[in-house]
Coordinates of C-alpha atoms and ligand atoms in Angstrom, one line a residue:
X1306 CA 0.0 0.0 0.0
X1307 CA 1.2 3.1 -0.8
X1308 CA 0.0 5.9 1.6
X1309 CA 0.1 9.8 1.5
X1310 CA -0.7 11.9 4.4
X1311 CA -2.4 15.3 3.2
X1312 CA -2.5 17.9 5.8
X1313 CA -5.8 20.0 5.4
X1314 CA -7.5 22.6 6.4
X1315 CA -6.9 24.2 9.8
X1316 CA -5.5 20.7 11.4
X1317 CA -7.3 18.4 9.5
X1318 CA -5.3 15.0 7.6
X1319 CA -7.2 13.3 4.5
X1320 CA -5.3 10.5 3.7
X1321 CA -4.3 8.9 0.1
X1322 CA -3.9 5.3 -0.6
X1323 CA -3.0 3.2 -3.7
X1324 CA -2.9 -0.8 -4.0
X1325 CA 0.7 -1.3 -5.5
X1326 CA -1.2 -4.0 -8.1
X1327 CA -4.1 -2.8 -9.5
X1328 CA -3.1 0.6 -8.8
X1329 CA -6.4 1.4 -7.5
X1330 CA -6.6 4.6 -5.6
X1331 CA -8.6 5.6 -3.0
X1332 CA -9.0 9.2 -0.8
X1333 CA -10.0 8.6 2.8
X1334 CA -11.8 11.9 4.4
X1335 CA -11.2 14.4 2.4
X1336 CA -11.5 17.4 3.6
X1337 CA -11.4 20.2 0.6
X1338 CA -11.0 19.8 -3.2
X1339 CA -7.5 22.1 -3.5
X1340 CA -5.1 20.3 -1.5
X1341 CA -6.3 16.4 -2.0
X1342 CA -6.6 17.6 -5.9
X1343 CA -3.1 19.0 -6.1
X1344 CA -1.6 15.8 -4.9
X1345 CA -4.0 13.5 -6.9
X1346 CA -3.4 14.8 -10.3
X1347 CA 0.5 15.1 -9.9
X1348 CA 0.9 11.8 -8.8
X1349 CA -2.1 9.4 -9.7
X1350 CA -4.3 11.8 -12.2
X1351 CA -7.0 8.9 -11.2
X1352 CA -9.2 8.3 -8.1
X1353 CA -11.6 5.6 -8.0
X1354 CA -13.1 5.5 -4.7
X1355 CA -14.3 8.1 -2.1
X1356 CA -14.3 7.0 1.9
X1357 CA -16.0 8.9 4.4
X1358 CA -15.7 8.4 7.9
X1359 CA -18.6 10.5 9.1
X1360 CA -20.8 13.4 8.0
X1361 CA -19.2 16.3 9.3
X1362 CA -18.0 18.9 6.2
X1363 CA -14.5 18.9 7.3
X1364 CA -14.8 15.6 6.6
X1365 CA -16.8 15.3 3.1
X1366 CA -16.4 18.9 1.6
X1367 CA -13.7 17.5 -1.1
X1368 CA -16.3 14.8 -2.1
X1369 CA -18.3 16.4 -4.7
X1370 CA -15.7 17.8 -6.7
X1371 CA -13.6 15.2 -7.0
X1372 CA -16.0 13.1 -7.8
X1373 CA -17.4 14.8 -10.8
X1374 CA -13.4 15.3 -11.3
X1375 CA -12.4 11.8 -11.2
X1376 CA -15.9 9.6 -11.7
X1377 CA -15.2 8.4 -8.4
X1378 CA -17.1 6.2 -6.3
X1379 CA -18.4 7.7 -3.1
X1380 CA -18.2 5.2 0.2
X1381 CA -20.0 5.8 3.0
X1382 CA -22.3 4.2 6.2
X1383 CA -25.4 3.3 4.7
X1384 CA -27.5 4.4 7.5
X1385 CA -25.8 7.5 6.8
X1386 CA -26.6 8.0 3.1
X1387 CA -29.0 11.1 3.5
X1388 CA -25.5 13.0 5.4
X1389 CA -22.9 12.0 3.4
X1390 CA -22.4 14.0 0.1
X1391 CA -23.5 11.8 -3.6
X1392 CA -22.9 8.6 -1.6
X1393 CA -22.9 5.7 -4.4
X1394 CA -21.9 2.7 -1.9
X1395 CA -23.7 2.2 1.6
X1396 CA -21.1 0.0 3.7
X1397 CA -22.9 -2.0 6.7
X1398 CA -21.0 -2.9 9.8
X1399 CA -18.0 -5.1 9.6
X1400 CA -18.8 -5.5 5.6
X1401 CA -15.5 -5.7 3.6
X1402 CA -14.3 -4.3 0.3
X1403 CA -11.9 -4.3 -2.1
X1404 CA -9.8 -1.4 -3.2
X1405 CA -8.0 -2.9 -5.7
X1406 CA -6.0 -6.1 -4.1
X1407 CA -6.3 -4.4 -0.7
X1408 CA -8.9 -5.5 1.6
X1409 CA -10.7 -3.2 4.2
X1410 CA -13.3 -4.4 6.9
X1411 CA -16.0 -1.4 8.2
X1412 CA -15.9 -0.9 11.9
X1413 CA -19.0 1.1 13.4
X1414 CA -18.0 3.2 15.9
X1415 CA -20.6 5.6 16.8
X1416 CA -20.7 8.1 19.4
X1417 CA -18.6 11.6 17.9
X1418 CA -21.8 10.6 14.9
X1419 CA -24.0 8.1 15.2
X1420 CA -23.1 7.1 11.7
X1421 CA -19.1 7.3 12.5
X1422 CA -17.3 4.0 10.9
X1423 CA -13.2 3.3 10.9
X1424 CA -12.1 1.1 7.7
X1425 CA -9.3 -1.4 9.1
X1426 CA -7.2 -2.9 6.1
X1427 CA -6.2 -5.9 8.4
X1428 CA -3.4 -7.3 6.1
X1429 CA -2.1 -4.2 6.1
X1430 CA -2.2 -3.4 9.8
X1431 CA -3.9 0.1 9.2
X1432 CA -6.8 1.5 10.6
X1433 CA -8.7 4.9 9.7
X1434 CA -10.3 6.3 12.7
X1435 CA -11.6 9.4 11.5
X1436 CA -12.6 12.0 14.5
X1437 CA -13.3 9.0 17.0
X1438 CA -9.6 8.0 18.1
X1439 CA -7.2 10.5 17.9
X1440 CA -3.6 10.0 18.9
X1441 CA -3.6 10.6 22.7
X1442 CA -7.4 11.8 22.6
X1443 CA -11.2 11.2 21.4
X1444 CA -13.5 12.9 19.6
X1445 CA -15.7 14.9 21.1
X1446 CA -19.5 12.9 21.5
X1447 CA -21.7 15.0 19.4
X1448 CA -24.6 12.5 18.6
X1449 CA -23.7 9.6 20.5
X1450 CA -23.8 8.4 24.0
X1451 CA -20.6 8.2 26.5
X1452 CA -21.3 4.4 26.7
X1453 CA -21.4 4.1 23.1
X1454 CA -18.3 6.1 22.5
X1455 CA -16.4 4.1 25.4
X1456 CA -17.1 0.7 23.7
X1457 CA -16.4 1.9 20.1
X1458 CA -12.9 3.0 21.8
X1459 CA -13.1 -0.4 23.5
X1460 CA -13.6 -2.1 19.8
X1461 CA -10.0 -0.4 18.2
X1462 CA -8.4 -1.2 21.5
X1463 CA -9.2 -4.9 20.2
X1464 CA -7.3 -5.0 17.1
X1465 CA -3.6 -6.2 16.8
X1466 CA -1.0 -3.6 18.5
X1467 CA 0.8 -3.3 15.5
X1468 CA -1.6 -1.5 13.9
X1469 CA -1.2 1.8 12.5
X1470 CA -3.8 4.5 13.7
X1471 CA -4.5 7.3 11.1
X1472 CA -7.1 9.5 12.4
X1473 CA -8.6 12.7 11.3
X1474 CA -7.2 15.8 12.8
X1475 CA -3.2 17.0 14.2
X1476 CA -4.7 17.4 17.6
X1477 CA -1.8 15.4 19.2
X1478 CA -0.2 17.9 21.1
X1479 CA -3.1 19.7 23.4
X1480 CA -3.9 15.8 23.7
X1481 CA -0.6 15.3 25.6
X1482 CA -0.9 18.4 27.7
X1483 CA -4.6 16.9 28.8
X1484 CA -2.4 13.4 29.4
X1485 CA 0.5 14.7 31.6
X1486 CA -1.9 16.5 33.8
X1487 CA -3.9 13.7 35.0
X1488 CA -1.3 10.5 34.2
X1489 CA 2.1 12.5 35.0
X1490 CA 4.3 9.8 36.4
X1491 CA 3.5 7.2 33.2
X1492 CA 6.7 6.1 31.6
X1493 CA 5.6 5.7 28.0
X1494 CA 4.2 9.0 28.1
X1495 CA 6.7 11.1 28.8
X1496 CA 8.7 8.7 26.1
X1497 CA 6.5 9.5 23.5
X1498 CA 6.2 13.4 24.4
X1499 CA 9.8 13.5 23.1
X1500 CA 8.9 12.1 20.3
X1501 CA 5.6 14.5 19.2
X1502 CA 8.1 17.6 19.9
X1503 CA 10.3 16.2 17.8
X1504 CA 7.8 15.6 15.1
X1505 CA 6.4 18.9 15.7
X1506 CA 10.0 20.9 15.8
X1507 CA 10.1 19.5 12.0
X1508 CA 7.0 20.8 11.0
X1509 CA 6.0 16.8 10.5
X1510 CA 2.8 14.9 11.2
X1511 CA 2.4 13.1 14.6
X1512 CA 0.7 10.5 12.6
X1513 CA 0.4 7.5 12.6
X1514 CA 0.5 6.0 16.0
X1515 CA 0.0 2.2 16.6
X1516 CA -2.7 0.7 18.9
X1517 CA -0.2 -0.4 21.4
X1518 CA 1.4 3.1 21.7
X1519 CA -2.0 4.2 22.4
X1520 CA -3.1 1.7 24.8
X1521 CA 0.1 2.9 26.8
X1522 CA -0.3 6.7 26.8
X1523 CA -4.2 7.8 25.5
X1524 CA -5.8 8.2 28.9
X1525 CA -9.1 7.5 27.2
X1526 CA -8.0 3.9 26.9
X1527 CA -6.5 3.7 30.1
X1528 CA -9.7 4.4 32.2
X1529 CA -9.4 1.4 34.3
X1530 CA -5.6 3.0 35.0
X1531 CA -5.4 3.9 39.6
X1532 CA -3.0 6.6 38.8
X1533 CA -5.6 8.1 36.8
X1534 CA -8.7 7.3 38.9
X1535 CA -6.3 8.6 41.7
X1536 CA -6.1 12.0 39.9
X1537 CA -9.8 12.3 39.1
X1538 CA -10.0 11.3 43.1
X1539 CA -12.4 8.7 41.4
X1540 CA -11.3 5.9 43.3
X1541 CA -14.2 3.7 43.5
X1542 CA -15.7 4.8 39.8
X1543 CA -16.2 2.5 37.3
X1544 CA -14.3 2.5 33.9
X1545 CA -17.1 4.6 31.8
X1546 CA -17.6 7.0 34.8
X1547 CA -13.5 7.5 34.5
X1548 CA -14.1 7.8 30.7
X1549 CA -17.2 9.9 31.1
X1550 CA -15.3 12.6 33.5
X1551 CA -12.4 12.7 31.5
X1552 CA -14.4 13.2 28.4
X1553 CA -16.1 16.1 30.0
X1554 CA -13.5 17.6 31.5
X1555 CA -11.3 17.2 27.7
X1556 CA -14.2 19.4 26.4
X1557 CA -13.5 22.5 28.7
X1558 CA -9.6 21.9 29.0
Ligands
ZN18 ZN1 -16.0 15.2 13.0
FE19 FE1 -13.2 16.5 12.1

């Protein structure tokens, strides 16, 4: 798989993918014509297939043009189809498709939408995760429940820790800020805020992480961590109450 990173926007990454075989290309999120265009008709002058996360415009405001640019096909949650710009394909949960040789499964993961899916190319050990996981953060929970939110968290915890984790927006380092405060003394975090500043001090993207990096540092997956529930002096509280509070306070932080 060949993979581009396209920053957009304000903060926002669309991503580029092409199967090395077929040379089937596909755009993931993107977020405006201009930018995803620019890099598209240099490099592959071709796009066949659309993939849409979730609704939101910064999300799905390249869609239209390039499709009528390219005759692409637009992807999208099916139960979504009356939100997601010229949808042509309506994906159900954990259905698989082909771009080319490369194979992607479609996790639903509600909760930032109620319509929100990741695609997870297993063989590849990549996963798209859109505004839901960010690295060292979440999505805020717009439509969704916190319960809902926690277990679609919980369901990209599950996959192999290998995995790489592209998600939707360069959020990474008011993330770790929001980590140190309230998990200080974790080892792996103050490993990987070397790292980000590094990143940063290059002008590159923090992106991707891996599941396992995440699983060490995010404090959203590490709700059932007693440093943490220490901090929130949430001792007793369960997992999703840990999540739910550190959700709420994320939003005003
Ligand atoms: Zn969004
Ligand atoms: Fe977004």
């Amino acid at each position: 798989m060949n993979l581009d990173i396209i920053p957009c926007l304000n903060d926002n990454y669309s991503y580029l993918i092409q199967d090395k075989h077929s040379g089937k290309v596909a755009i993931i999120d993107p977020s405006e014509f201009g930018t995803c265009n620019d890099i598209i008709s240099q490099k592959y002058k071709k796009l066949d297939f659309i993939l849409n996360t979730h609704h939101h415009i910064d999300h799905v405001g390249g869609n239209k043009e390039l499709k009528k640019k390219y005759n692409s096909k637009i992807l999208g949650f099916g139960k979504d189809k009356k939100r997601i710009p010229e949808i042509d394909i309506l994906l159900e949960e954990n259905q698989e498709f082909y771009v080319g040789d490369l194979i992607f499964k479609t996790l639903f993961i509600p909760g930032h939408t109620s319509g929100h899916i990741a695609f997870f190319f297993e063989k590849e050990k990549v996963v798209f995760t859109g505004d839901t996981l960010f690295s060292l953060g979440c999505g805020r929970i717009f439509e969704g429940s916190y319960k809902q939110m926690f277990d679609s968290l919980k369901k990209i915890k599950s996959l192999p820790g290998d995995t790489k984790i592209y998600c939707g927006h360069e959020y990474t380092k008011n993330n770790l800020k929001f980590c140190l405060k309230l998990n200080p003394n974790n080892i792996y975090l103050k490993d990987k805020e070397k790292v980000i500043e590094e990143k940063l001090k290059d002008k590159k993207p923090t992106i991707p992480s891996t599941i396992k990096d995440e699983i060490q540092t995010n404090i959203f997956l590490r709700c059932d961590d007693l440093d943490i529930k220490d901090a929130l002096n949430l001792k007793n509280a369960s997992d999703l109450e840990i999540f739910t509070k550190l959700r709420d306070l994320k939003d005003s932080f």
